[in-house]
Amino acid sequence: MSRITFAFKKLTKKRSGRLDKKWDFDAQSPISSSPIVADIDGDGNKEIIFGTKKGKLFVLDTQAGIKWFYDSNENVDEVELMFLDVESASSIEAPPNVADLNGDGRNEVVFGTELGFVYVLDDNGGLIWKYKTEGPIRGQILLYDLYEDGDIKVIFGCGDNKLYVLNSKGKEVWRFDAGSPIHSTPGIMHKDKPMIVFGTSDGSVLCVDRKGDMVWKFKTGGEVFAQPAIGNLFNDDRVFIIIGSNDNYLYVLDEAGELFWKYRTEGAVLAKACLADINNDNKLEILFGSCDNNVYALTPYGDKLWSYETDFWVANEPIVADIDGDGRKEVIVGSYDHNLYVLDCEGSYVLDYVPGLSGVVHQAGHYSDIMTKEPGKVTGKKIWQFKADGIIVGCAYLPDENSIVVNTRPGVVDDLVHKEE
């Protein structure tokens, strides 16, 4: 009867309150990516940073006040205009990134545009330098001390098939020709020395060392737009790469680029997976969305813990946080169905029947089948839901405010908090 007791506990565990809008901000332009949250100027207060389709980078305070913005629109000659969508030529398609590139104790803001420029701004929005490529930059720019020498490198993929590594002053260190456009945000796999892992439009996942030489290549069956999630799934010395593909699979590769396991969904996997220990087993579970409208939670062995179905694509990275302060973490994810969902990390245990009470629910099969069959299953459990004004393209968590920043495709940014009824 211990299993039944467990089941009823799951069924009766209630959460109170609701999600409420604290503020919203109209960027007056569509938005294609998640915001990021960081303390840019070192004053102890977080800022919210995001870009728009019109090429404006906004920096807001936590009350939706504009601290500054930067307009990245460039003059383009008539020949170049023939090959561009004028409306989105300066679009910022990925979240910006921040790091202290020059060692002054204040963060710089770095982002790329559809026109192929990389911009580095100071903490007041002044341009420090920019760099021009020959293709669109649609992934987030990675900022990392690649050589472990104190100089942060600017690492990004481009639609011109190249992976670029620049130094902190904007000078090219090296470039790697992947043979296919790179729209995936790179990730760092750190074993003995850092290596760069990224996906390409021909379906490859590539690992390149810090000299710019290819270490290994893994082929999927579709374009790879997702950023790899890299971590120690089993809390040991093994490093794994978790990455989705447009072939509907989530892949888990070992550090040598060999397939560990793969999990099939019914839609493309476009965004980075979230790695978090959601059941206190000292291992990392894998949470991700799919264009089959589902959010999935998998064990590090590739078994499904639970899934939750929304009404449209889930194409952004889930967030794990305790937004109601009850000591239990929730899974936060936005959907193209215009809703933000807050899910129970543990899911919900649903009884199919009570063993030994076959007369209550009709059961096919022999009595012994009823006694040995699992009495239920775990499914995704929604705790709260918030309806936004458009497709949700990404979210960020503000720990100091215990709120969720939500970017929507029409250009409205919402800040949501948990409130008791």
PDB file of N, CA, C and O in Angstrom, residues 141-175:
ATOM      1  N   ILE A 141      26.161  35.167 -28.982  1.00  0.00           N
ATOM      2  CA  ILE A 141      27.622  35.221 -28.979  1.00  0.00           C
ATOM      3  C   ILE A 141      28.129  34.720 -27.627  1.00  0.00           C
ATOM      4  O   ILE A 141      27.655  35.148 -26.570  1.00  0.00           O
ATOM      5  N   LEU A 142      29.074  33.806 -27.687  1.00  0.00           N
ATOM      6  CA  LEU A 142      29.645  33.201 -26.482  1.00  0.00           C
ATOM      7  C   LEU A 142      30.861  34.014 -26.049  1.00  0.00           C
ATOM      8  O   LEU A 142      31.711  34.367 -26.881  1.00  0.00           O
ATOM      9  N   LEU A 143      30.952  34.320 -24.772  1.00  0.00           N
ATOM     10  CA  LEU A 143      32.086  35.061 -24.208  1.00  0.00           C
ATOM     11  C   LEU A 143      32.781  34.150 -23.209  1.00  0.00           C
ATOM     12  O   LEU A 143      32.194  33.783 -22.189  1.00  0.00           O
ATOM     13  N   TYR A 144      34.039  33.788 -23.511  1.00  0.00           N
ATOM     14  CA  TYR A 144      34.693  32.762 -22.702  1.00  0.00           C
ATOM     15  C   TYR A 144      36.203  32.923 -22.769  1.00  0.00           C
ATOM     16  O   TYR A 144      36.763  33.241 -23.825  1.00  0.00           O
ATOM     17  N   ASP A 145      36.852  32.668 -21.629  1.00  0.00           N
ATOM     18  CA  ASP A 145      38.320  32.718 -21.554  1.00  0.00           C
ATOM     19  C   ASP A 145      38.872  31.407 -22.132  1.00  0.00           C
ATOM     20  O   ASP A 145      39.258  30.501 -21.413  1.00  0.00           O
ATOM     21  N   LEU A 146      38.903  31.342 -23.454  1.00  0.00           N
ATOM     22  CA  LEU A 146      39.196  30.096 -24.156  1.00  0.00           C
ATOM     23  C   LEU A 146      40.597  29.569 -23.871  1.00  0.00           C
ATOM     24  O   LEU A 146      40.820  28.361 -23.782  1.00  0.00           O
ATOM     25  N   TYR A 147      41.555  30.451 -23.726  1.00  0.00           N
ATOM     26  CA  TYR A 147      42.952  30.038 -23.506  1.00  0.00           C
ATOM     27  C   TYR A 147      43.362  30.108 -22.040  1.00  0.00           C
ATOM     28  O   TYR A 147      44.536  29.905 -21.709  1.00  0.00           O
ATOM     29  N   GLU A 148      42.383  30.454 -21.186  1.00  0.00           N
ATOM     30  CA  GLU A 148      42.612  30.527 -19.737  1.00  0.00           C
ATOM     31  C   GLU A 148      43.792  31.441 -19.401  1.00  0.00           C
ATOM     32  O   GLU A 148      44.607  31.148 -18.531  1.00  0.00           O
ATOM     33  N   ASP A 149      43.839  32.572 -20.138  1.00  0.00           N
ATOM     34  CA  ASP A 149      44.913  33.549 -19.954  1.00  0.00           C
ATOM     35  C   ASP A 149      44.397  34.897 -19.474  1.00  0.00           C
ATOM     36  O   ASP A 149      45.135  35.879 -19.436  1.00  0.00           O
ATOM     37  N   GLY A 150      43.117  34.936 -19.100  1.00  0.00           N
ATOM     38  CA  GLY A 150      42.537  36.188 -18.614  1.00  0.00           C
ATOM     39  C   GLY A 150      41.926  37.044 -19.696  1.00  0.00           C
ATOM     40  O   GLY A 150      41.285  38.057 -19.396  1.00  0.00           O
ATOM     41  N   ASP A 151      42.101  36.679 -20.973  1.00  0.00           N
ATOM     42  CA  ASP A 151      41.538  37.450 -22.079  1.00  0.00           C
ATOM     43  C   ASP A 151      40.299  36.721 -22.590  1.00  0.00           C
ATOM     44  O   ASP A 151      40.397  35.630 -23.160  1.00  0.00           O
ATOM     45  N   ILE A 152      39.146  37.332 -22.379  1.00  0.00           N
ATOM     46  CA  ILE A 152      37.898  36.699 -22.812  1.00  0.00           C
ATOM     47  C   ILE A 152      37.775  36.784 -24.325  1.00  0.00           C
ATOM     48  O   ILE A 152      37.967  37.847 -24.926  1.00  0.00           O
ATOM     49  N   LYS A 153      37.457  35.656 -24.939  1.00  0.00           N
ATOM     50  CA  LYS A 153      37.302  35.603 -26.388  1.00  0.00           C
ATOM     51  C   LYS A 153      35.819  35.724 -26.749  1.00  0.00           C
ATOM     52  O   LYS A 153      34.930  35.312 -25.995  1.00  0.00           O
ATOM     53  N   VAL A 154      35.593  36.289 -27.929  1.00  0.00           N
ATOM     54  CA  VAL A 154      34.261  36.479 -28.488  1.00  0.00           C
ATOM     55  C   VAL A 154      34.080  35.399 -29.549  1.00  0.00           C
ATOM     56  O   VAL A 154      34.762  35.399 -30.570  1.00  0.00           O
ATOM     57  N   ILE A 155      33.169  34.454 -29.289  1.00  0.00           N
ATOM     58  CA  ILE A 155      33.057  33.233 -30.094  1.00  0.00           C
ATOM     59  C   ILE A 155      31.637  33.156 -30.660  1.00  0.00           C
ATOM     60  O   ILE A 155      30.660  33.240 -29.915  1.00  0.00           O
ATOM     61  N   PHE A 156      31.521  32.973 -31.971  1.00  0.00           N
ATOM     62  CA  PHE A 156      30.181  32.929 -32.560  1.00  0.00           C
ATOM     63  C   PHE A 156      30.212  32.251 -33.924  1.00  0.00           C
ATOM     64  O   PHE A 156      31.233  32.209 -34.614  1.00  0.00           O
ATOM     65  N   GLY A 157      29.063  31.706 -34.287  1.00  0.00           N
ATOM     66  CA  GLY A 157      28.880  31.144 -35.619  1.00  0.00           C
ATOM     67  C   GLY A 157      28.155  32.124 -36.508  1.00  0.00           C
ATOM     68  O   GLY A 157      27.504  33.064 -36.046  1.00  0.00           O
ATOM     69  N   CYS A 158      28.243  31.883 -37.819  1.00  0.00           N
ATOM     70  CA  CYS A 158      27.714  32.851 -38.779  1.00  0.00           C
ATOM     71  C   CYS A 158      27.104  32.112 -39.974  1.00  0.00           C
ATOM     72  O   CYS A 158      27.464  30.970 -40.283  1.00  0.00           O
ATOM     73  N   GLY A 159      26.211  32.781 -40.667  1.00  0.00           N
ATOM     74  CA  GLY A 159      25.608  32.233 -41.864  1.00  0.00           C
ATOM     75  C   GLY A 159      26.564  32.123 -43.034  1.00  0.00           C
ATOM     76  O   GLY A 159      26.211  31.529 -44.067  1.00  0.00           O
ATOM     77  N   ASP A 160      27.774  32.659 -42.907  1.00  0.00           N
ATOM     78  CA  ASP A 160      28.787  32.518 -43.961  1.00  0.00           C
ATOM     79  C   ASP A 160      29.596  31.227 -43.800  1.00  0.00           C
ATOM     80  O   ASP A 160      30.661  31.078 -44.412  1.00  0.00           O
ATOM     81  N   ASN A 161      29.087  30.305 -42.965  1.00  0.00           N
ATOM     82  CA  ASN A 161      29.682  28.972 -42.716  1.00  0.00           C
ATOM     83  C   ASN A 161      30.861  28.990 -41.751  1.00  0.00           C
ATOM     84  O   ASN A 161      31.469  27.941 -41.514  1.00  0.00           O
ATOM     85  N   LYS A 162      31.190  30.132 -41.186  1.00  0.00           N
ATOM     86  CA  LYS A 162      32.388  30.238 -40.357  1.00  0.00           C
ATOM     87  C   LYS A 162      32.048  30.297 -38.859  1.00  0.00           C
ATOM     88  O   LYS A 162      31.049  30.886 -38.459  1.00  0.00           O
ATOM     89  N   LEU A 163      32.927  29.672 -38.082  1.00  0.00           N
ATOM     90  CA  LEU A 163      32.952  29.885 -36.640  1.00  0.00           C
ATOM     91  C   LEU A 163      34.103  30.855 -36.373  1.00  0.00           C
ATOM     92  O   LEU A 163      35.239  30.608 -36.779  1.00  0.00           O
ATOM     93  N   TYR A 164      33.804  31.968 -35.712  1.00  0.00           N
ATOM     94  CA  TYR A 164      34.799  33.012 -35.473  1.00  0.00           C
ATOM     95  C   TYR A 164      35.228  33.029 -34.006  1.00  0.00           C
ATOM     96  O   TYR A 164      34.399  32.843 -33.102  1.00  0.00           O
ATOM     97  N   VAL A 165      36.498  33.281 -33.791  1.00  0.00           N
ATOM     98  CA  VAL A 165      37.025  33.572 -32.466  1.00  0.00           C
ATOM     99  C   VAL A 165      37.778  34.885 -32.552  1.00  0.00           C
ATOM    100  O   VAL A 165      38.770  35.008 -33.299  1.00  0.00           O
ATOM    101  N   LEU A 166      37.292  35.908 -31.820  1.00  0.00           N
ATOM    102  CA  LEU A 166      37.931  37.220 -31.761  1.00  0.00           C
ATOM    103  C   LEU A 166      38.485  37.432 -30.367  1.00  0.00           C
ATOM    104  O   LEU A 166      37.987  36.871 -29.392  1.00  0.00           O
ATOM    105  N   ASN A 167      39.510  38.280 -30.262  1.00  0.00           N
ATOM    106  CA  ASN A 167      39.985  38.630 -28.921  1.00  0.00           C
ATOM    107  C   ASN A 167      39.132  39.756 -28.363  1.00  0.00           C
ATOM    108  O   ASN A 167      38.198  40.248 -29.011  1.00  0.00           O
ATOM    109  N   SER A 168      39.422  40.176 -27.147  1.00  0.00           N
ATOM    110  CA  SER A 168      38.579  41.155 -26.461  1.00  0.00           C
ATOM    111  C   SER A 168      38.626  42.538 -27.092  1.00  0.00           C
ATOM    112  O   SER A 168      37.800  43.387 -26.770  1.00  0.00           O
ATOM    113  N   LYS A 169      39.572  42.758 -28.006  1.00  0.00           N
ATOM    114  CA  LYS A 169      39.669  44.053 -28.700  1.00  0.00           C
ATOM    115  C   LYS A 169      39.100  43.989 -30.111  1.00  0.00           C
ATOM    116  O   LYS A 169      39.204  44.938 -30.888  1.00  0.00           O
ATOM    117  N   GLY A 170      38.531  42.840 -30.483  1.00  0.00           N
ATOM    118  CA  GLY A 170      37.879  42.732 -31.782  1.00  0.00           C
ATOM    119  C   GLY A 170      38.772  42.266 -32.905  1.00  0.00           C
ATOM    120  O   GLY A 170      38.376  42.340 -34.075  1.00  0.00           O
ATOM    121  N   LYS A 171      39.955  41.756 -32.585  1.00  0.00           N
ATOM    122  CA  LYS A 171      40.852  41.226 -33.619  1.00  0.00           C
ATOM    123  C   LYS A 171      40.635  39.724 -33.766  1.00  0.00           C
ATOM    124  O   LYS A 171      40.520  39.005 -32.777  1.00  0.00           O
ATOM    125  N   GLU A 172      40.617  39.267 -35.022  1.00  0.00           N
ATOM    126  CA  GLU A 172      40.382  37.858 -35.272  1.00  0.00           C
ATOM    127  C   GLU A 172      41.549  37.003 -34.791  1.00  0.00           C
ATOM    128  O   GLU A 172      42.701  37.265 -35.118  1.00  0.00           O
ATOM    129  N   VAL A 173      41.244  35.975 -34.028  1.00  0.00           N
ATOM    130  CA  VAL A 173      42.243  35.004 -33.571  1.00  0.00           C
ATOM    131  C   VAL A 173      42.321  33.869 -34.584  1.00  0.00           C
ATOM    132  O   VAL A 173      43.392  33.500 -35.052  1.00  0.00           O
ATOM    133  N   TRP A 174      41.162  33.310 -34.927  1.00  0.00           N
ATOM    134  CA  TRP A 174      41.066  32.333 -36.006  1.00  0.00           C
ATOM    135  C   TRP A 174      39.617  32.180 -36.416  1.00  0.00           C
ATOM    136  O   TRP A 174      38.709  32.640 -35.733  1.00  0.00           O
ATOM    137  N   ARG A 175      39.422  31.548 -37.562  1.00  0.00           N
ATOM    138  CA  ARG A 175      38.080  31.181 -38.003  1.00  0.00           C
ATOM    139  C   ARG A 175      38.114  29.756 -38.533  1.00  0.00           C
ATOM    140  O   ARG A 175      39.137  29.291 -39.034  1.00  0.00           O
TER     141      ARG A 175
END
